mmCIF file of C-alpha atoms in Angstrom:
data_model
loop_
_atom_site.group_PDB
_atom_site.id
_atom_site.type_symbol
_atom_site.label_atom_id
_atom_site.label_comp_id
_atom_site.label_asym_id
_atom_site.label_seq_id
_atom_site.Cartn_x
_atom_site.Cartn_y
_atom_site.Cartn_z
ATOM 1 C CA MET A 1 -2.904 -24.774 27.474
ATOM 2 C CA THR A 2 -2.887 -21.018 25.511
ATOM 3 C CA ASN A 3 -3.166 -18.142 27.603
ATOM 4 C CA HIS A 4 -5.981 -16.171 26.256
ATOM 5 C CA ALA A 5 -5.324 -12.070 25.752
ATOM 6 C CA ASP A 6 -9.027 -10.980 26.789
ATOM 7 C CA SER A 7 -11.916 -10.557 23.589
ATOM 8 C CA GLU A 8 -11.687 -6.786 24.754
ATOM 9 C CA ALA A 9 -9.284 -4.433 22.338
ATOM 10 C CA PRO A 10 -6.076 -4.711 24.143
ATOM 11 C CA ASP A 11 -4.955 -1.932 25.813
ATOM 12 C CA PRO A 12 -2.673 0.160 24.267
ATOM 13 C CA ALA A 13 0.308 -0.324 26.441
ATOM 14 C CA ARG A 14 0.320 -3.391 27.280
ATOM 15 C CA GLN A 15 2.225 -6.911 26.810
ATOM 16 C CA TYR A 16 1.432 -10.351 26.544
ATOM 17 C CA GLN A 17 2.449 -13.056 27.484
ATOM 18 C CA LEU A 18 1.091 -16.266 24.851
ATOM 19 C CA ARG A 19 1.671 -19.780 25.219
ATOM 20 C CA VAL A 20 0.744 -21.856 21.849
ATOM 21 C CA SER A 21 -0.704 -24.839 22.396
ATOM 22 C CA GLU A 22 -0.801 -28.034 20.087
ATOM 23 C CA GLU A 23 -4.333 -27.739 18.688
ATOM 24 C CA GLU A 24 -2.572 -24.596 18.218
ATOM 25 C CA GLU A 25 0.843 -25.479 16.459
ATOM 26 C CA SER A 26 1.649 -24.651 12.313
ATOM 27 C CA GLU A 27 -0.660 -21.637 12.863
ATOM 28 C CA ARG A 28 1.510 -18.510 11.191
ATOM 29 C CA LEU A 29 2.404 -16.368 13.682
ATOM 30 C CA ASP A 30 -0.253 -13.211 12.163
ATOM 31 C CA LEU A 31 -2.838 -15.497 12.601
ATOM 32 C CA TYR A 32 -2.441 -17.105 15.479
ATOM 33 C CA LEU A 33 -1.634 -12.900 16.753
ATOM 34 C CA GLN A 34 -5.257 -11.927 15.073
ATOM 35 C CA LYS A 35 -7.554 -15.168 17.265
ATOM 36 C CA GLN A 36 -5.469 -14.243 20.762
ATOM 37 C CA LEU A 37 -5.938 -10.135 19.980
ATOM 38 C CA PRO A 38 -9.003 -9.935 18.599
ATOM 39 C CA GLY A 39 -8.542 -6.025 18.911
ATOM 40 C CA LEU A 40 -6.490 -5.672 16.713
ATOM 41 C CA SER A 41 -6.587 -5.815 13.137
ATOM 42 C CA ARG A 42 -4.049 -8.711 11.040
ATOM 43 C CA SER A 43 -2.050 -5.628 9.226
ATOM 44 C CA ARG A 44 -1.802 -3.911 12.460
ATOM 45 C CA LEU A 45 -0.601 -7.535 14.115
ATOM 46 C CA GLN A 46 2.026 -7.630 10.631
ATOM 47 C CA GLY A 47 3.064 -4.235 11.342
ATOM 48 C CA LEU A 48 4.556 -5.067 14.413
ATOM 49 C CA ILE A 49 6.124 -8.054 14.293
ATOM 50 C CA TYR A 50 7.745 -6.581 11.364
ATOM 51 C CA GLU A 51 8.834 -3.603 14.040
ATOM 52 C CA GLY A 52 10.423 -5.930 16.063
ATOM 53 C CA GLU A 53 7.477 -6.055 18.844
ATOM 54 C CA VAL A 54 6.673 -9.587 19.048
ATOM 55 C CA THR A 55 9.128 -12.365 20.029
ATOM 56 C CA VAL A 56 9.037 -16.709 19.711
ATOM 57 C CA ASP A 57 10.860 -17.574 22.152
ATOM 58 C CA ASN A 58 13.271 -14.023 22.317
ATOM 59 C CA ARG A 59 13.653 -14.107 18.277
ATOM 60 C CA GLN A 60 12.214 -12.553 16.257
ATOM 61 C CA ARG A 61 9.920 -14.137 13.076
ATOM 62 C CA ARG A 62 7.936 -13.329 10.640
ATOM 63 C CA PRO A 63 4.350 -13.157 10.295
ATOM 64 C CA SER A 64 4.254 -16.607 8.227
ATOM 65 C CA TYR A 65 6.633 -18.177 11.115
ATOM 66 C CA ARG A 66 4.610 -21.199 11.583
ATOM 67 C CA VAL A 67 3.907 -21.077 15.605
ATOM 68 C CA ARG A 68 4.672 -24.578 17.769
ATOM 69 C CA ALA A 69 3.106 -25.816 20.844
ATOM 70 C CA GLY A 70 5.210 -24.506 24.365
ATOM 71 C CA ASP A 71 6.134 -21.445 22.477
ATOM 72 C CA GLU A 72 6.688 -18.250 24.321
ATOM 73 C CA ILE A 73 5.368 -15.737 22.342
ATOM 74 C CA ALA A 74 5.778 -11.787 23.605
ATOM 75 C CA VAL A 75 3.844 -9.322 22.594
ATOM 76 C CA ALA A 76 4.530 -5.568 23.156
ATOM 77 C CA ILE A 77 2.342 -2.725 22.384
ATOM 78 C CA PRO A 78 3.598 0.671 21.973
ATOM 79 C CA GLU A 79 2.554 3.255 24.439
ATOM 80 C CA LEU A 80 -0.707 5.840 21.649
ATOM 81 C CA ARG A 81 1.489 8.925 21.080
ATOM 82 C CA PRO A 82 -0.425 12.544 21.409
ATOM 83 C CA LEU A 83 -1.529 13.081 18.445
ATOM 84 C CA THR A 84 1.260 15.800 16.825
ATOM 85 C CA ALA A 85 -0.347 16.126 13.470
ATOM 86 C CA THR A 86 -2.501 19.702 13.237
ATOM 87 C CA PRO A 87 -5.591 20.587 11.116
ATOM 88 C CA GLU A 88 -4.937 22.625 7.684
ATOM 89 C CA THR A 89 -6.870 23.635 4.894
ATOM 90 C CA SER A 90 -5.001 21.979 2.616
ATOM 91 C CA PRO A 91 -7.451 21.416 -0.707
ATOM 92 C CA LEU A 92 -8.718 17.520 -0.714
ATOM 93 C CA ASP A 93 -10.777 16.531 -3.775
ATOM 94 C CA VAL A 94 -13.727 13.879 -1.475
ATOM 95 C CA VAL A 95 -15.865 12.193 -4.108
ATOM 96 C CA PHE A 96 -17.729 9.664 -1.211
ATOM 97 C CA GLU A 97 -18.834 10.753 2.489
ATOM 98 C CA ASP A 98 -20.725 9.470 5.127
ATOM 99 C CA ASN A 99 -20.747 8.263 8.502
ATOM 100 C CA ASP A 100 -18.707 5.633 8.400
ATOM 101 C CA LEU A 101 -15.527 6.619 5.521
ATOM 102 C CA LEU A 102 -14.790 8.929 2.880
ATOM 103 C CA VAL A 103 -13.466 8.577 -0.604
ATOM 104 C CA VAL A 104 -10.884 11.177 -1.465
ATOM 105 C CA ASP A 105 -8.825 11.805 -4.665
ATOM 106 C CA LYS A 106 -5.190 12.295 -3.586
ATOM 107 C CA PRO A 107 -3.000 15.087 -5.979
ATOM 108 C CA ALA A 108 0.350 14.715 -6.907
ATOM 109 C CA GLY A 109 3.216 15.389 -3.985
ATOM 110 C CA MET A 110 0.569 15.146 -1.394
ATOM 111 C CA THR A 111 2.252 12.432 1.400
ATOM 112 C CA VAL A 112 -0.382 10.240 3.166
ATOM 113 C CA HIS A 113 0.244 10.790 6.878
ATOM 114 C CA PRO A 114 3.580 13.197 8.306
ATOM 115 C CA ALA A 115 7.169 11.839 8.262
ATOM 116 C CA PRO A 116 10.668 12.484 8.662
ATOM 117 C CA GLY A 117 10.979 15.427 6.340
ATOM 118 C CA SER A 118 7.214 16.190 5.874
ATOM 119 C CA PRO A 119 5.816 16.774 8.230
ATOM 120 C CA ALA A 120 3.057 19.126 7.324
ATOM 121 C CA GLY A 121 1.115 19.868 4.500
ATOM 122 C CA THR A 122 -0.259 15.667 4.481
ATOM 123 C CA LEU A 123 -3.726 13.978 3.093
ATOM 124 C CA VAL A 124 -3.984 13.401 7.395
ATOM 125 C CA ASN A 125 -3.477 16.850 8.007
ATOM 126 C CA ALA A 126 -5.891 17.980 5.658
ATOM 127 C CA LEU A 127 -7.755 15.125 6.813
ATOM 128 C CA LEU A 128 -7.708 16.171 10.444
ATOM 129 C CA HIS A 129 -9.741 20.151 9.098
ATOM 130 C CA HIS A 130 -11.833 18.112 7.269
ATOM 131 C CA CYS A 131 -13.776 15.882 9.721
ATOM 132 C CA GLN A 132 -13.347 15.328 13.316
ATOM 133 C CA ASP A 133 -14.137 11.449 13.382
ATOM 134 C CA LEU A 134 -11.171 9.200 12.626
ATOM 135 C CA SER A 135 -10.344 5.932 13.065
ATOM 136 C CA GLY A 136 -6.872 5.358 15.570
ATOM 137 C CA ILE A 137 -6.505 2.124 14.736
ATOM 138 C CA ASN A 138 -3.497 3.379 12.859
ATOM 139 C CA GLY A 139 -2.374 5.272 15.734
ATOM 140 C CA VAL A 140 -1.780 8.985 15.709
ATOM 141 C CA LEU A 141 0.148 10.190 13.046
ATOM 142 C CA ARG A 142 -1.773 8.007 10.164
ATOM 143 C CA PRO A 143 -5.768 8.398 11.705
ATOM 144 C CA GLY A 144 -8.462 6.669 9.512
ATOM 145 C CA ILE A 145 -5.819 5.466 6.817
ATOM 146 C CA VAL A 146 -6.371 2.347 5.603
ATOM 147 C CA HIS A 147 -4.418 2.025 2.790
ATOM 148 C CA ARG A 148 -1.412 4.577 1.319
ATOM 149 C CA LEU A 149 -0.063 6.245 -1.876
ATOM 150 C CA ASP A 150 2.870 7.425 -3.035
ATOM 151 C CA ARG A 151 3.900 11.120 -3.188
ATOM 152 C CA ASN A 152 3.801 11.717 -6.447
ATOM 153 C CA THR A 153 1.616 9.096 -7.572
ATOM 154 C CA THR A 154 -2.232 10.444 -7.597
ATOM 155 C CA GLY A 155 -6.112 8.373 -7.811
ATOM 156 C CA LEU A 156 -8.037 7.138 -4.951
ATOM 157 C CA LEU A 157 -8.035 5.499 -1.223
ATOM 158 C CA VAL A 158 -10.645 5.122 0.866
ATOM 159 C CA VAL A 159 -10.259 6.750 4.566
ATOM 160 C CA ALA A 160 -12.032 5.299 8.041
ATOM 161 C CA LYS A 161 -13.959 7.931 10.460
ATOM 162 C CA ASN A 162 -14.186 5.009 12.794
ATOM 163 C CA ASP A 163 -12.495 1.649 14.544
ATOM 164 C CA SER A 164 -15.364 -0.513 12.993
ATOM 165 C CA ALA A 165 -15.142 0.360 9.223
ATOM 166 C CA HIS A 166 -11.763 0.729 9.603
ATOM 167 C CA ARG A 167 -11.913 -2.829 11.232
ATOM 168 C CA GLY A 168 -14.553 -3.684 8.023
ATOM 169 C CA LEU A 169 -11.999 -2.546 5.295
ATOM 170 C CA ALA A 170 -8.909 -3.899 6.430
ATOM 171 C CA SER A 171 -10.557 -7.243 6.505
ATOM 172 C CA GLN A 172 -10.824 -6.209 2.548
ATOM 173 C CA LEU A 173 -7.577 -6.009 1.883
ATOM 174 C CA GLU A 174 -6.299 -8.589 3.822
ATOM 175 C CA ARG A 175 -8.465 -11.147 2.445
ATOM 176 C CA ARG A 176 -7.854 -9.216 -1.198
ATOM 177 C CA SER A 177 -11.187 -8.630 -2.277
ATOM 178 C CA MET A 178 -11.210 -5.046 -2.976
ATOM 179 C CA THR A 179 -10.371 -3.518 -6.380
ATOM 180 C CA ARG A 180 -7.887 -1.455 -7.193
ATOM 181 C CA HIS A 181 -6.818 -0.763 -10.659
ATOM 182 C CA TYR A 182 -4.004 1.492 -11.872
ATOM 183 C CA ARG A 183 -2.994 2.959 -15.206
ATOM 184 C CA ALA A 184 0.642 3.926 -15.716
ATOM 185 C CA ILE A 185 2.818 4.652 -18.842
ATOM 186 C CA VAL A 186 5.760 2.290 -19.153
ATOM 187 C CA TRP A 187 8.635 2.104 -21.182
ATOM 188 C CA GLY A 188 9.413 -0.196 -23.358
ATOM 189 C CA ARG A 189 6.155 -3.110 -24.717
ATOM 190 C CA LEU A 190 4.477 -5.854 -23.049
ATOM 191 C CA PRO A 191 2.483 -8.715 -23.669
ATOM 192 C CA GLU A 192 -0.785 -7.976 -24.038
ATOM 193 C CA ARG A 193 -1.837 -9.249 -20.441
ATOM 194 C CA GLY A 194 0.861 -10.467 -17.722
ATOM 195 C CA SER A 195 1.882 -11.371 -14.109
ATOM 196 C CA VAL A 196 4.381 -10.519 -12.279
ATOM 197 C CA ASP A 197 5.034 -12.999 -8.968
ATOM 198 C CA ALA A 198 7.776 -11.711 -7.103
ATOM 199 C CA PRO A 199 8.262 -10.997 -2.998
ATOM 200 C CA ILE A 200 9.369 -8.230 -2.216
ATOM 201 C CA ASP A 201 11.612 -6.838 0.896
ATOM 202 C CA ARG A 202 13.280 -3.637 1.644
ATOM 203 C CA SER A 203 16.794 -2.984 -0.333
ATOM 204 C CA SER A 204 19.415 -4.368 1.165
ATOM 205 C CA ARG A 205 21.722 -0.974 -0.636
ATOM 206 C CA ASP A 206 18.885 1.902 0.337
ATOM 207 C CA ARG A 207 16.687 1.014 2.834
ATOM 208 C CA LYS A 208 14.758 3.363 1.403
ATOM 209 C CA ARG A 209 14.026 1.896 -1.097
ATOM 210 C CA MET A 210 12.042 -1.798 -1.966
ATOM 211 C CA ALA A 211 13.374 -4.803 -4.169
ATOM 212 C CA VAL A 212 12.537 -8.575 -5.107
ATOM 213 C CA ALA A 213 13.959 -9.932 -2.486
ATOM 214 C CA GLN A 214 13.977 -14.011 -1.929
ATOM 215 C CA ASN A 215 12.879 -13.556 0.830
ATOM 216 C CA GLY A 216 10.074 -10.508 1.008
ATOM 217 C CA ARG A 217 6.660 -10.488 1.109
ATOM 218 C CA HIS A 218 4.639 -12.368 -1.079
ATOM 219 C CA ALA A 219 3.185 -9.730 -3.869
ATOM 220 C CA VAL A 220 1.486 -10.007 -6.782
ATOM 221 C CA THR A 221 0.981 -7.283 -9.932
ATOM 222 C CA HIS A 222 -1.425 -8.348 -12.961
ATOM 223 C CA PHE A 223 -1.030 -6.420 -15.770
ATOM 224 C CA GLU A 224 -3.213 -5.798 -19.331
ATOM 225 C CA GLN A 225 -1.556 -3.636 -22.064
ATOM 226 C CA LEU A 226 -3.940 -0.491 -23.689
ATOM 227 C CA SER A 227 -1.728 1.179 -26.535
ATOM 228 C CA ASP A 228 1.988 -0.113 -27.571
ATOM 229 C CA PHE A 229 3.115 3.903 -28.017
ATOM 230 C CA GLY A 230 6.823 1.851 -29.158
ATOM 231 C CA PHE A 231 9.218 2.974 -26.461
ATOM 232 C CA VAL A 232 6.626 3.113 -24.260
ATOM 233 C CA SER A 233 3.135 0.812 -23.970
ATOM 234 C CA ASP A 234 -0.029 2.038 -21.427
ATOM 235 C CA CYS A 235 -1.241 0.213 -18.933
ATOM 236 C CA ARG A 236 -4.145 -1.184 -16.360
ATOM 237 C CA LEU A 237 -2.371 -2.792 -13.595
ATOM 238 C CA ARG A 238 -4.125 -4.987 -10.877
ATOM 239 C CA LEU A 239 -3.100 -5.664 -7.301
ATOM 240 C CA GLU A 240 -3.983 -8.936 -5.608
ATOM 241 C CA THR A 241 -1.318 -8.382 -2.909
ATOM 242 C CA GLY A 242 -0.664 -4.260 -1.456
ATOM 243 C CA ARG A 243 2.902 -4.088 -0.480
ATOM 244 C CA THR A 244 4.720 -0.557 -0.481
ATOM 245 C CA HIS A 245 5.768 0.545 -3.935
ATOM 246 C CA GLN A 246 4.303 -2.839 -5.431
ATOM 247 C CA ILE A 247 3.657 -1.388 -8.933
ATOM 248 C CA ARG A 248 6.651 0.335 -9.124
ATOM 249 C CA VAL A 249 8.981 -2.752 -7.957
ATOM 250 C CA HIS A 250 7.669 -5.112 -10.081
ATOM 251 C CA MET A 251 7.538 -3.130 -13.884
ATOM 252 C CA GLN A 252 11.354 -2.340 -12.962
ATOM 253 C CA HIS A 253 11.783 -6.083 -12.156
ATOM 254 C CA ARG A 254 10.574 -7.065 -14.935
ATOM 255 C CA GLY A 255 12.210 -4.361 -17.653
ATOM 256 C CA ASN A 256 9.388 -1.741 -17.618
ATOM 257 C CA PRO A 257 10.102 1.013 -14.611
ATOM 258 C CA VAL A 258 7.211 3.026 -14.579
ATOM 259 C CA PHE A 259 7.940 6.367 -16.790
ATOM 260 C CA GLY A 260 9.190 9.251 -15.038
ATOM 261 C CA ASP A 261 9.849 7.396 -11.445
ATOM 262 C CA PRO A 262 12.885 8.371 -10.210
ATOM 263 C CA MET A 263 13.836 5.714 -8.165
ATOM 264 C CA TYR A 264 13.337 2.813 -9.671
ATOM 265 C CA GLY A 265 14.704 3.575 -13.340
ATOM 266 C CA GLY A 266 11.952 5.274 -15.077
ATOM 267 C CA ARG A 267 14.193 8.083 -15.972
ATOM 268 C CA ASN A 268 17.701 6.716 -17.258
ATOM 269 C CA ARG A 269 15.861 4.611 -20.495
ATOM 270 C CA VAL A 270 16.704 7.178 -22.831
ATOM 271 C CA ASP A 271 19.485 5.781 -24.263
ATOM 272 C CA ALA A 272 17.678 2.461 -24.401
ATOM 273 C CA VAL A 273 14.997 4.104 -27.159
ATOM 274 C CA ASP A 274 15.354 3.558 -30.689
ATOM 275 C CA PRO A 275 18.101 7.015 -32.196
ATOM 276 C CA GLN A 276 14.769 8.391 -33.536
ATOM 277 C CA GLN A 277 12.864 8.020 -31.156
ATOM 278 C CA ARG A 278 15.549 9.698 -28.218
ATOM 279 C CA SER A 279 14.283 13.480 -28.840
ATOM 280 C CA ARG A 280 11.191 12.693 -28.587
ATOM 281 C CA ALA A 281 11.483 9.962 -25.277
ATOM 282 C CA ARG A 282 13.576 13.053 -23.764
ATOM 283 C CA ARG A 283 11.432 15.454 -24.245
ATOM 284 C CA LEU A 284 8.343 13.504 -23.166
ATOM 285 C CA LEU A 285 10.403 12.813 -19.805
ATOM 286 C CA GLU A 286 11.153 16.296 -19.232
ATOM 287 C CA GLY A 287 7.023 17.564 -19.091
ATOM 288 C CA LEU A 288 7.016 14.663 -16.248
ATOM 289 C CA THR A 289 7.895 15.577 -12.972
ATOM 290 C CA ARG A 290 6.725 12.267 -10.767
ATOM 291 C CA GLN A 291 6.241 8.480 -12.082
ATOM 292 C CA ALA A 292 3.303 7.813 -14.776
ATOM 293 C CA LEU A 293 0.926 6.437 -12.113
ATOM 294 C CA HIS A 294 -2.264 7.210 -11.529
ATOM 295 C CA ALA A 295 -5.337 4.922 -9.511
ATOM 296 C CA ALA A 296 -7.953 4.958 -11.478
ATOM 297 C CA VAL A 297 -9.842 2.725 -10.197
ATOM 298 C CA LEU A 298 -11.094 1.724 -6.006
ATOM 299 C CA GLY A 299 -13.882 -1.130 -5.327
ATOM 300 C CA PHE A 300 -15.436 -2.577 -1.315
ATOM 301 C CA VAL A 301 -18.518 -3.766 0.378
ATOM 302 C CA HIS A 302 -19.189 -0.585 2.278
ATOM 303 C CA PRO A 303 -18.556 -1.904 6.288
ATOM 304 C CA ARG A 304 -22.294 -1.332 7.389
ATOM 305 C CA SER A 305 -24.233 -1.012 4.979
ATOM 306 C CA GLY A 306 -23.037 -4.346 3.136
ATOM 307 C CA LYS A 307 -23.315 -1.869 -0.377
ATOM 308 C CA SER A 308 -20.899 -2.588 -3.064
ATOM 309 C CA LEU A 309 -18.854 1.000 -3.871
ATOM 310 C CA CYS A 310 -16.686 1.205 -7.289
ATOM 311 C CA PHE A 311 -15.265 4.782 -7.903
ATOM 312 C CA GLU A 312 -13.365 6.440 -10.807
ATOM 313 C CA SER A 313 -10.980 8.663 -11.206
ATOM 314 C CA ASP A 314 -10.042 10.408 -14.653
ATOM 315 C CA LEU A 315 -6.323 11.065 -15.159
ATOM 316 C CA PRO A 316 -5.131 13.831 -14.227
ATOM 317 C CA GLU A 317 -3.566 17.169 -16.373
ATOM 318 C CA ASP A 318 -0.591 15.928 -16.874
ATOM 319 C CA LEU A 319 -0.504 12.098 -17.603
ATOM 320 C CA ARG A 320 -3.998 13.387 -19.651
ATOM 321 C CA ARG A 321 -1.712 15.747 -21.310
ATOM 322 C CA LEU A 322 0.730 13.012 -22.082
ATOM 323 C CA HIS A 323 -1.048 10.691 -23.426
ATOM 324 C CA ALA A 324 -2.342 13.354 -25.615
ATOM 325 C CA GLU A 325 1.581 13.920 -26.950
ATOM 326 C CA LEU A 326 1.961 10.170 -27.518
ATOM 327 C CA SER A 327 -0.999 9.573 -29.552
ATOM 328 C CA ALA A 328 -0.415 12.136 -31.490
ATOM 329 C CA GLY A 329 2.667 11.077 -32.207
#
């Protein structure tokens, strides 16, 4: 007989002991837990699994593990810490805002939430100054954050002001119904259309990096070539899944790293360019201090009104300049 947890949101400092019934056998671990702990989103539960806060018969398992009848599952939900991020009057480009959410256009150089090495100057610090009501689902260091962009990736992301909106938006991410299109300049030539379907996990060599790994998390990126500039291509990319550094890892994996990307091979390709183009490639690379990646389109269904919303962001100045120089060449 299953030991079901209360239907209310779990106490943030509690531990749960669950036993899988015969009727529930073969369910994915993350989906099984979502049914037992309905106050937590699937993404939050997956995070707890990867952080080692969930064990099955005293062993760590992956979210995709198929539970078996009689499995003893322990779930520890860490106690919430006091809010340490402080409000800051950093510039904040708000594209849309209502009582439930806001959409912001993040600049390059801004980290989304406080972390070691980036305790201040983050999007969260700016959000805390802009509004007092942010969802607490993602914890005290990431209030309101539904999804993230890398520090030097520009563009659109949505922030939840309350837990109900957060759950609705997170659910769309999990169902892959949220639209996220990116623009990028990548090294080399691309086919007209294509996809990269390759699992992603932490790199075994450098824990700050991600890598394509056989036993990693399922990840799919679709791309479409917009312009062929010879040694680089302009492309549109669509995320089917949302893994950390997904586009950057996938494009490096297929041999087309994002132009200017210091972490995933985007700054060391000049020697592979046709000798007649090398000086131009080097000059363009020196004029760009980050990866040429921009979150250009964001679409979702408003979690309260049910209205479909879609937002577009123009390329920032540095990428507009890069496009102009490539086109002129």
